[in-house]
PDB file of C-alpha atoms in Angstrom:
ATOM      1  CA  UNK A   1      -6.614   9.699  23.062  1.00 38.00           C
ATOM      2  CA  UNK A   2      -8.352   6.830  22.297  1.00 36.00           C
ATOM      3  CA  UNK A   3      -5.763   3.671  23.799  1.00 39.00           C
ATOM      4  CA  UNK A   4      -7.543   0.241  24.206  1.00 38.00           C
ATOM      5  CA  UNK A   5      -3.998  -1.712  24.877  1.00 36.00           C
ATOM      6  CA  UNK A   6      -5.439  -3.656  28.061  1.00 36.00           C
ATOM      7  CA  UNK A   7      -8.597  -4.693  25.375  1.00 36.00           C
ATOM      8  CA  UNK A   8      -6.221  -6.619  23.595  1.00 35.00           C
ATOM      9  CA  UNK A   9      -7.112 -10.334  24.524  1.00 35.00           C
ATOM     10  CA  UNK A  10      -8.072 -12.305  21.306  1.00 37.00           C
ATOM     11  CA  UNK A  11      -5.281 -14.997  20.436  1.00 39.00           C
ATOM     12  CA  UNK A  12      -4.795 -14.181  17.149  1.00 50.00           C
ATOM     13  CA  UNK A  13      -5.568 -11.026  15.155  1.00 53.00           C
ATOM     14  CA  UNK A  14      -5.916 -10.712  11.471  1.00 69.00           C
ATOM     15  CA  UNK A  15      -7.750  -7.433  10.743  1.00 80.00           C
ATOM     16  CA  UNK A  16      -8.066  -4.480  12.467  1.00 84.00           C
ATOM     17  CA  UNK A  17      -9.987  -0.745  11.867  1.00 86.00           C
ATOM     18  CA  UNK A  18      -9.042   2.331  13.350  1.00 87.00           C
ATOM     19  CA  UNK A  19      -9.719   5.653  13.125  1.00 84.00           C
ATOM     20  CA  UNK A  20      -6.196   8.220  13.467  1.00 81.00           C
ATOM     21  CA  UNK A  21      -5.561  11.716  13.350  1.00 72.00           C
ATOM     22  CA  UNK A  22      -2.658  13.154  12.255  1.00 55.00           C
ATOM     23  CA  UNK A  23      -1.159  15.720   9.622  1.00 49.00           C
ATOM     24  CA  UNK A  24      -1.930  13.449   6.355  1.00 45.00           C
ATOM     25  CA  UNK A  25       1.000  13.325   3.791  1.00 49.00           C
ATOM     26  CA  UNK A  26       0.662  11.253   0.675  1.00 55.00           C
ATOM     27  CA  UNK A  27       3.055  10.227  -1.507  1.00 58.00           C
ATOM     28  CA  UNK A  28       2.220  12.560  -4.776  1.00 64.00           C
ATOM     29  CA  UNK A  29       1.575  15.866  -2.243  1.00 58.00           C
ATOM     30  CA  UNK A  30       5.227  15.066  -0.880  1.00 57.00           C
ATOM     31  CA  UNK A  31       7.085  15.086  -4.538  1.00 53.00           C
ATOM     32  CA  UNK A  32       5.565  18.153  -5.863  1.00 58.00           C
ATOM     33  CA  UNK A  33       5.202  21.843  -5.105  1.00 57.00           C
ATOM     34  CA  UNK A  34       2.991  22.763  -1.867  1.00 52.00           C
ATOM     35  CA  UNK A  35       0.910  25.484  -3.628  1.00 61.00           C
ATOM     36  CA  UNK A  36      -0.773  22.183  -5.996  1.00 69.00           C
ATOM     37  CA  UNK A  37      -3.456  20.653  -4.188  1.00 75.00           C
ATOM     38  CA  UNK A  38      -3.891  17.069  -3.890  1.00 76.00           C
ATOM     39  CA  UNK A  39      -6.558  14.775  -2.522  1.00 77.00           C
ATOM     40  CA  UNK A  40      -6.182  11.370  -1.281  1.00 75.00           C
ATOM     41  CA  UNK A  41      -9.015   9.444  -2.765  1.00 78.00           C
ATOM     42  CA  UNK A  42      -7.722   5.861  -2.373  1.00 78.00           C
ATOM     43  CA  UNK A  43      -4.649   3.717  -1.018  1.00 75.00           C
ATOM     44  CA  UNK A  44      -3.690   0.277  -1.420  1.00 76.00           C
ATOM     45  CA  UNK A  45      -0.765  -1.318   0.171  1.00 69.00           C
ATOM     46  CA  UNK A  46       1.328  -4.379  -2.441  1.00 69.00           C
ATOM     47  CA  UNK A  47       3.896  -5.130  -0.316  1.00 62.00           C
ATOM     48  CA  UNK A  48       5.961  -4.154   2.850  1.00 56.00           C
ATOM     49  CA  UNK A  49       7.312  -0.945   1.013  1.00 62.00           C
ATOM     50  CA  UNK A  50       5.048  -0.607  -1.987  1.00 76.00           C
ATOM     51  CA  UNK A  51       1.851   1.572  -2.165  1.00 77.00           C
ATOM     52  CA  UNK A  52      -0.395   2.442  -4.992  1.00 83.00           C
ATOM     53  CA  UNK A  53      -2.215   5.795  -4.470  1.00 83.00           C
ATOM     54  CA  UNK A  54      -5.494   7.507  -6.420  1.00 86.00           C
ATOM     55  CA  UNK A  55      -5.406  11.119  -5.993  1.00 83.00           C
ATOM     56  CA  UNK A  56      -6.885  13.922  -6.891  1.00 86.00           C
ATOM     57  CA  UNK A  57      -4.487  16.949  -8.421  1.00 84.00           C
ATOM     58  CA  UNK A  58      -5.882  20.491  -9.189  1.00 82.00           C
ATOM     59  CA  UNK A  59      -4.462  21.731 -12.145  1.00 76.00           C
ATOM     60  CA  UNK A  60      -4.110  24.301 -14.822  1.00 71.00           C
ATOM     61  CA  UNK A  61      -2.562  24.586 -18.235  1.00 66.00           C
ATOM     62  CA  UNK A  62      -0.086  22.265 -18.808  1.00 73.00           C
ATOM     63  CA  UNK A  63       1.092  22.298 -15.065  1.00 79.00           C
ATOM     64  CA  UNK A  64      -0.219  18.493 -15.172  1.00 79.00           C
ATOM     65  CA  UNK A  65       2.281  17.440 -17.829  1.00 82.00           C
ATOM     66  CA  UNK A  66       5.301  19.221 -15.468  1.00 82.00           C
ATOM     67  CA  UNK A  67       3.445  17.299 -12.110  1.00 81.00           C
ATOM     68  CA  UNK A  68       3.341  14.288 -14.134  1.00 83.00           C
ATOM     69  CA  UNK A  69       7.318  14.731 -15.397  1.00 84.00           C
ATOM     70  CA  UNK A  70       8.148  15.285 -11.655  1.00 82.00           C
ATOM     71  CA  UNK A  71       6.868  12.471 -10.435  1.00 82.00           C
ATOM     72  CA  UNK A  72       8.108   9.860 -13.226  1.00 82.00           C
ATOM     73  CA  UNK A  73      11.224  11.496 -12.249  1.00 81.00           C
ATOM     74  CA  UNK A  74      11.566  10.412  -8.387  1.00 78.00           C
ATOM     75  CA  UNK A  75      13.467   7.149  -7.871  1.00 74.00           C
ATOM     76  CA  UNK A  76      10.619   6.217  -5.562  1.00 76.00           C
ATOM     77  CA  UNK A  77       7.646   6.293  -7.384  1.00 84.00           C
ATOM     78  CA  UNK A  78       7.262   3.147  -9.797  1.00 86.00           C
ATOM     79  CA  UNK A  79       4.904   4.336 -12.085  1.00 88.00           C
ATOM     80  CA  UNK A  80       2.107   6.802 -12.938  1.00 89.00           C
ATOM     81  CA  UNK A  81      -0.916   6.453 -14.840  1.00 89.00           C
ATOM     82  CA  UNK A  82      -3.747   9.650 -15.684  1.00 88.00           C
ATOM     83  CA  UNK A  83      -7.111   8.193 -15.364  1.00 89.00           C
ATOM     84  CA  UNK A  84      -8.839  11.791 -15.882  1.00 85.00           C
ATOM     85  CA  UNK A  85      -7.491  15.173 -16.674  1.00 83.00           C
ATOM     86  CA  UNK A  86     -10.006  17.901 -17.812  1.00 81.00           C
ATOM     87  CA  UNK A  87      -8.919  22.103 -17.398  1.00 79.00           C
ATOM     88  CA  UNK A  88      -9.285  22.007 -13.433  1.00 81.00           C
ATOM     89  CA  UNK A  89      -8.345  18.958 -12.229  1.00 85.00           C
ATOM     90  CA  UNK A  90      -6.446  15.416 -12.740  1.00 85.00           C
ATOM     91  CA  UNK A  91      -7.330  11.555 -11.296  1.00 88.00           C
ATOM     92  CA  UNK A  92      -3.888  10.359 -11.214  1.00 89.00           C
ATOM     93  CA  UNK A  93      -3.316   6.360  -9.984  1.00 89.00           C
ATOM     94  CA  UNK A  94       1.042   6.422  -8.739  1.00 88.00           C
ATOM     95  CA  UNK A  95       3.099   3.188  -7.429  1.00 87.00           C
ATOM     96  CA  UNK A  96       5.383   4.041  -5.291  1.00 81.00           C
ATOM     97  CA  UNK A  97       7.365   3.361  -2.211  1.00 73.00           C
ATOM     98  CA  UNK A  98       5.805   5.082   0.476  1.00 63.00           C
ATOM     99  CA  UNK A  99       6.932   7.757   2.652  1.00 51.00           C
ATOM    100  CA  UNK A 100       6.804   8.938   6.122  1.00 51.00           C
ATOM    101  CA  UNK A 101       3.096   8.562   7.217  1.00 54.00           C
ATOM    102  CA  UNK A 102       3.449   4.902   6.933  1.00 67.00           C
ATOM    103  CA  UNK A 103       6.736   4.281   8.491  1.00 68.00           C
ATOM    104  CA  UNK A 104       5.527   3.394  11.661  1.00 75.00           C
ATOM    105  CA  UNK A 105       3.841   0.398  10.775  1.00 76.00           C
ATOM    106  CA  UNK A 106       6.157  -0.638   8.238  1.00 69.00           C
ATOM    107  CA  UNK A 107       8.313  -0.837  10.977  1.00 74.00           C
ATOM    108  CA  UNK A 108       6.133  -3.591  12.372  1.00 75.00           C
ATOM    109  CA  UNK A 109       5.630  -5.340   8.878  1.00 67.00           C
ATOM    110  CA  UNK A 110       1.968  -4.984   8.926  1.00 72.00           C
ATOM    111  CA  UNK A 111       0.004  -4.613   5.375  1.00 71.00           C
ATOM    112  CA  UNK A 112      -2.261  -1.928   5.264  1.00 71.00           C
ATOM    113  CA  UNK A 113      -5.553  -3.584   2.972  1.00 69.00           C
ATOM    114  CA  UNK A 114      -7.571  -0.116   2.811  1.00 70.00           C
ATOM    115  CA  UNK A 115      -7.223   3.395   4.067  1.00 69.00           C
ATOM    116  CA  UNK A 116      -9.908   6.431   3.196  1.00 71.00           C
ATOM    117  CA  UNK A 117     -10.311  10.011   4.431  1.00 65.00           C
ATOM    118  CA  UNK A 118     -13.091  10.955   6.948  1.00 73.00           C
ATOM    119  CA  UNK A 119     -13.618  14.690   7.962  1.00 72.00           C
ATOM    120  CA  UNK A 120     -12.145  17.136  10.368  1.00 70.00           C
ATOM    121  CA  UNK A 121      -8.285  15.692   9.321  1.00 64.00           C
ATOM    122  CA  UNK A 122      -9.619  11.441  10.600  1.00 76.00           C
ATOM    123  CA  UNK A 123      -8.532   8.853   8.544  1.00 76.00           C
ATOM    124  CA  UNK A 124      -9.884   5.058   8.221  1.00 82.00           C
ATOM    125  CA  UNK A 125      -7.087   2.235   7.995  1.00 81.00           C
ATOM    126  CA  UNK A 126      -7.736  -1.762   7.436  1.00 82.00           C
ATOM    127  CA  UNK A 127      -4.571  -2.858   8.645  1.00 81.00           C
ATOM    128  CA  UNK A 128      -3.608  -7.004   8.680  1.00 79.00           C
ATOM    129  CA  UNK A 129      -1.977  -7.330  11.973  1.00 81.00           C
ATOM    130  CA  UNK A 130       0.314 -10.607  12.785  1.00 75.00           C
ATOM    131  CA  UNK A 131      -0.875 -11.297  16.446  1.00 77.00           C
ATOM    132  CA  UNK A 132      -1.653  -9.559  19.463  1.00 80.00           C
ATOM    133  CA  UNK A 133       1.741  -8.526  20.710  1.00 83.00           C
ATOM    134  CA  UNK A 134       2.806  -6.794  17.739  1.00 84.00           C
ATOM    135  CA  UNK A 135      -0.799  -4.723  17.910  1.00 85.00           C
ATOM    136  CA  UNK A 136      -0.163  -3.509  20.892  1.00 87.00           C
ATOM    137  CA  UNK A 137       3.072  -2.549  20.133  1.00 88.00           C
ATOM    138  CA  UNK A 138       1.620  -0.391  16.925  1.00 86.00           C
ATOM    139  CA  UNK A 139      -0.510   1.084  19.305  1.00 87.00           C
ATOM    140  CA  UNK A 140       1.545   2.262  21.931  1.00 88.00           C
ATOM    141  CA  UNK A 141       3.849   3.396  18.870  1.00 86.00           C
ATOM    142  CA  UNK A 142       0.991   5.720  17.695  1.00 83.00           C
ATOM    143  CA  UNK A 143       0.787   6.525  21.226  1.00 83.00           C
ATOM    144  CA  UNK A 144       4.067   7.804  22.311  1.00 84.00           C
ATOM    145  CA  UNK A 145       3.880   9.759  18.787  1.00 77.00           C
ATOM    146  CA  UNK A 146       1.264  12.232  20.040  1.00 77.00           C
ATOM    147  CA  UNK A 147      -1.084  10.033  17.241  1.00 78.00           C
ATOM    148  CA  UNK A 148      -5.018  10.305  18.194  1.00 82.00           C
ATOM    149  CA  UNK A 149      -6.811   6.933  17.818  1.00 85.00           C
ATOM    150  CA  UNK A 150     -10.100   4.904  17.962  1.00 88.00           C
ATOM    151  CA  UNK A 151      -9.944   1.143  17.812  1.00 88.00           C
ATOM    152  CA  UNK A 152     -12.903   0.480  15.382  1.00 89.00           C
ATOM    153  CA  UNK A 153     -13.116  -3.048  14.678  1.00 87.00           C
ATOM    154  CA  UNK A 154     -10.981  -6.198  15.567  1.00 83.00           C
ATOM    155  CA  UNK A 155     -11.354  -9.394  13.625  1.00 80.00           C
ATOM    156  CA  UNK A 156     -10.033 -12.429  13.569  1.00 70.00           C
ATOM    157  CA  UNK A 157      -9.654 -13.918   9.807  1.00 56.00           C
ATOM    158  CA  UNK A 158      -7.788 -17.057   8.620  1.00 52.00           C
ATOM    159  CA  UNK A 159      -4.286 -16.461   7.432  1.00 49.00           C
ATOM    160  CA  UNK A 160      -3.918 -18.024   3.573  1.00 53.00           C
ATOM    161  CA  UNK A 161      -0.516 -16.865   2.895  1.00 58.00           C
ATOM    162  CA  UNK A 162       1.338 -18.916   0.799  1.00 70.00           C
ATOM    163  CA  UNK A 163       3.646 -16.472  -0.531  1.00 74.00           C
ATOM    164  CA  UNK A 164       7.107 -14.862   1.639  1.00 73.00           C
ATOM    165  CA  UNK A 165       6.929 -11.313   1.866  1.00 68.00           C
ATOM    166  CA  UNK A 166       8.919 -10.678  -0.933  1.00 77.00           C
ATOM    167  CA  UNK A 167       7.122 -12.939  -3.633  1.00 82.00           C
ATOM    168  CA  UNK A 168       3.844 -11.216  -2.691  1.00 80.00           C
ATOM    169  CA  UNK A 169       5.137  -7.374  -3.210  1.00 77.00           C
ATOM    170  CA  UNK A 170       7.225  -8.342  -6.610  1.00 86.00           C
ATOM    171  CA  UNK A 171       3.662 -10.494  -7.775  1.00 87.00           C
ATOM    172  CA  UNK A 172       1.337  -7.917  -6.894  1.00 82.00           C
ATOM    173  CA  UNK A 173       3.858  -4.770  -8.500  1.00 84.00           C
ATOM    174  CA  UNK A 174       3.899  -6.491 -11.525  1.00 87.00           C
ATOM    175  CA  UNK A 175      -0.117  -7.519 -11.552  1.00 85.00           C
ATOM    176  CA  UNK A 176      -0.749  -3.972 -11.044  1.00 81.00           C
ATOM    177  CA  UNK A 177       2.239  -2.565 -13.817  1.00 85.00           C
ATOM    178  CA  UNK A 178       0.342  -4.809 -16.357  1.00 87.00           C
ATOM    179  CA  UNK A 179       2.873  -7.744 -16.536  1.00 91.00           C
ATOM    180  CA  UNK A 180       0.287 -10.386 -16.618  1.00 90.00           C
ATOM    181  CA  UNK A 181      -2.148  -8.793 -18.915  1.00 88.00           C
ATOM    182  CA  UNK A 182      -2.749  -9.949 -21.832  1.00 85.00           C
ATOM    183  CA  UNK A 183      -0.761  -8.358 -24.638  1.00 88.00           C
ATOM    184  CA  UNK A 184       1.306  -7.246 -21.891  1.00 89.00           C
ATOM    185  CA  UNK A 185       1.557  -3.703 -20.715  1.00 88.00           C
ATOM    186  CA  UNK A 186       5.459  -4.437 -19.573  1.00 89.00           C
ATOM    187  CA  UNK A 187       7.949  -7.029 -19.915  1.00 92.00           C
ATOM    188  CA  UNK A 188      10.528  -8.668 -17.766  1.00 93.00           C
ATOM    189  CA  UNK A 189      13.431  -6.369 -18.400  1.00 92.00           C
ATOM    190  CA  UNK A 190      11.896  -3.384 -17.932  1.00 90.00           C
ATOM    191  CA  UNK A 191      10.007  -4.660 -14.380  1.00 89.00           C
ATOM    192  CA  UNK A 192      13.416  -6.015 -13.318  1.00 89.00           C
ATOM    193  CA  UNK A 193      14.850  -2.162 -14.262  1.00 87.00           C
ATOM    194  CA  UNK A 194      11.707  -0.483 -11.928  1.00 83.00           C
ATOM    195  CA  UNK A 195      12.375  -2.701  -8.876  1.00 83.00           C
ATOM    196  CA  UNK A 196      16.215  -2.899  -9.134  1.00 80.00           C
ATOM    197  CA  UNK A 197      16.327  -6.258  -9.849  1.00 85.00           C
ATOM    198  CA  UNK A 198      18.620  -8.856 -12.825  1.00 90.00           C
ATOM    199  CA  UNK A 199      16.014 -10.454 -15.202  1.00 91.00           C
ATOM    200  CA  UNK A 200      17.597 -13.906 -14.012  1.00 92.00           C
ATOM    201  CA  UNK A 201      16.354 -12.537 -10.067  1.00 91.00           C
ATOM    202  CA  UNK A 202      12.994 -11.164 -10.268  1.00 91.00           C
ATOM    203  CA  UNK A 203      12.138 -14.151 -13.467  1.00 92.00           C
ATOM    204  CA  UNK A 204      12.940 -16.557 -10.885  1.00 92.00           C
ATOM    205  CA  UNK A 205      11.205 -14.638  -7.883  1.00 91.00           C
ATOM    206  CA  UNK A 206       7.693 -14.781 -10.267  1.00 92.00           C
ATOM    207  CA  UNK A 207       8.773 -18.273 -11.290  1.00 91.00           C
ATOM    208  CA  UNK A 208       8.938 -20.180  -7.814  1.00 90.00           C
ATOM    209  CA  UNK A 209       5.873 -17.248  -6.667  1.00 87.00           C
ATOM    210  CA  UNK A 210       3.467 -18.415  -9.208  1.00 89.00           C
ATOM    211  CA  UNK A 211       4.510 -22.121  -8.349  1.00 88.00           C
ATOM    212  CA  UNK A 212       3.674 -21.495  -4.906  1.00 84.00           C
ATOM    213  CA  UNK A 213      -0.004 -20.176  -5.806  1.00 84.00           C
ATOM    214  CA  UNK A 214      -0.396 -22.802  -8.827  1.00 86.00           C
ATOM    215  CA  UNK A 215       0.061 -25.544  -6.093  1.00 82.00           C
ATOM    216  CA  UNK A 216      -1.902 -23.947  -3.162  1.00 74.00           C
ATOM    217  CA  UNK A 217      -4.730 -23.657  -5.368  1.00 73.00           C
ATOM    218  CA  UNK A 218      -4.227 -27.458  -7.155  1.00 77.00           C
ATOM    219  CA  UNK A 219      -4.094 -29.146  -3.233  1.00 72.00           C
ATOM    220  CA  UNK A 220      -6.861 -26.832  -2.042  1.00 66.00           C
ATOM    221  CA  UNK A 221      -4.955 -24.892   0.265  1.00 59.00           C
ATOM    222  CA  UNK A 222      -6.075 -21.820  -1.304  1.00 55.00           C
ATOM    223  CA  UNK A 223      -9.567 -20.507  -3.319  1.00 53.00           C
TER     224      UNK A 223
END
């Protein structure tokens, strides 16, 4: 085990890298059959409970069309989008809310900015942590669990925030469902019907959201 608790010293902690070993489980490989195999090429974290996950499906047939059917079909995944399907294989992009891998540090309400593979079952994870005590915390977490670890990299970084929690998982959901391109790719009822939400809630959660970031960026407290 790799624990570097007593290294923990710096006042405040933005960023930190660490390597962890355990029995990988993405969100796609959990929803569908265990004899399809699925890759984990990318994962990015838009909120507390939301993740959006690139993988890599190997496929036959028309067995993509059934994987794809499947997934659109599990109240936790948001939505699904093919990038690349040929005879062998499918890139697949799914929005979700995530499952057990990332529990523990959801429990801690840390945002997870980056994870990739490595080799011999190692992962890489960017994780935004609060302050000090809740990193050490997350670590003896992963500890207790029997979770291998190496403390990569700790930086300290400037904490811009201007959105609450909740504003900044709704925003960045509907960036990435297409709700502020332009013609849009969704509208306002059917975001409010993917997250659960009225129209009158979640228009005036973007409302007084993009108020906050229009008037961070007009007084310069954000670039």
């Amino acid at each position: 085990m790799y624990v570097l608790l007593s290294l923990i010293v710096v006042v405040s902690i933005k960023e930190i890298i660490i390597n962890v070993k355990v029995p990988v489980d993405c969100l796609v490989s959990s929803l569908i059959d265990n004899g399809v195999s699925v890759r984990i090429l990318k994962v990015k974290q838009f909120g507390p409970y939301v993740i959006k996950e690139t993988v890599e499906i190997a496929v036959s047939g028309n067995e993509l069309l059934d994987i794809i059917d499947k997934l659109k079909e599990n109240s936790n995944v948001l939505d699904v989008k093919v990038i690349y399907s040929d005879d062998v294989k499918a890139l697949v992009n799914v929005v979700g809310i995530f499952n057990e891998i990332y529990k523990i540090l959801a429990d801690f309400d840390v945002f997870i900015s980056a994870m990739r593979n490595l080799h011999d079952g190692w992962s890489e994870l960017v994780l935004m942590v609060p302050n000090n005590k809740v990193l050490k915390k997350i670590l003896k977490r992963l500890y207790d669990a029997g979770i291998q670890m190496r403390v990569k990299s700790i930086t300290y970084a400037k904490n811009k925030t201007i959105l609450t929690s909740k504003q900044d998982n709704i925003i960045r959901i509907a960036y990435e469902l297409g709700y502020y391109d332009f013609p849009r790719k969704t509208n306002l009822t059917s975001l409010a019907k993917k997250l659960n939400l009225s129209s009158a809630t979640l228009s005036e959660i973007l409302r007084r959201g993009e108020y906050r970031i229009i008037s961070g960026y007009v007084t310069g407290r954000i670039r």
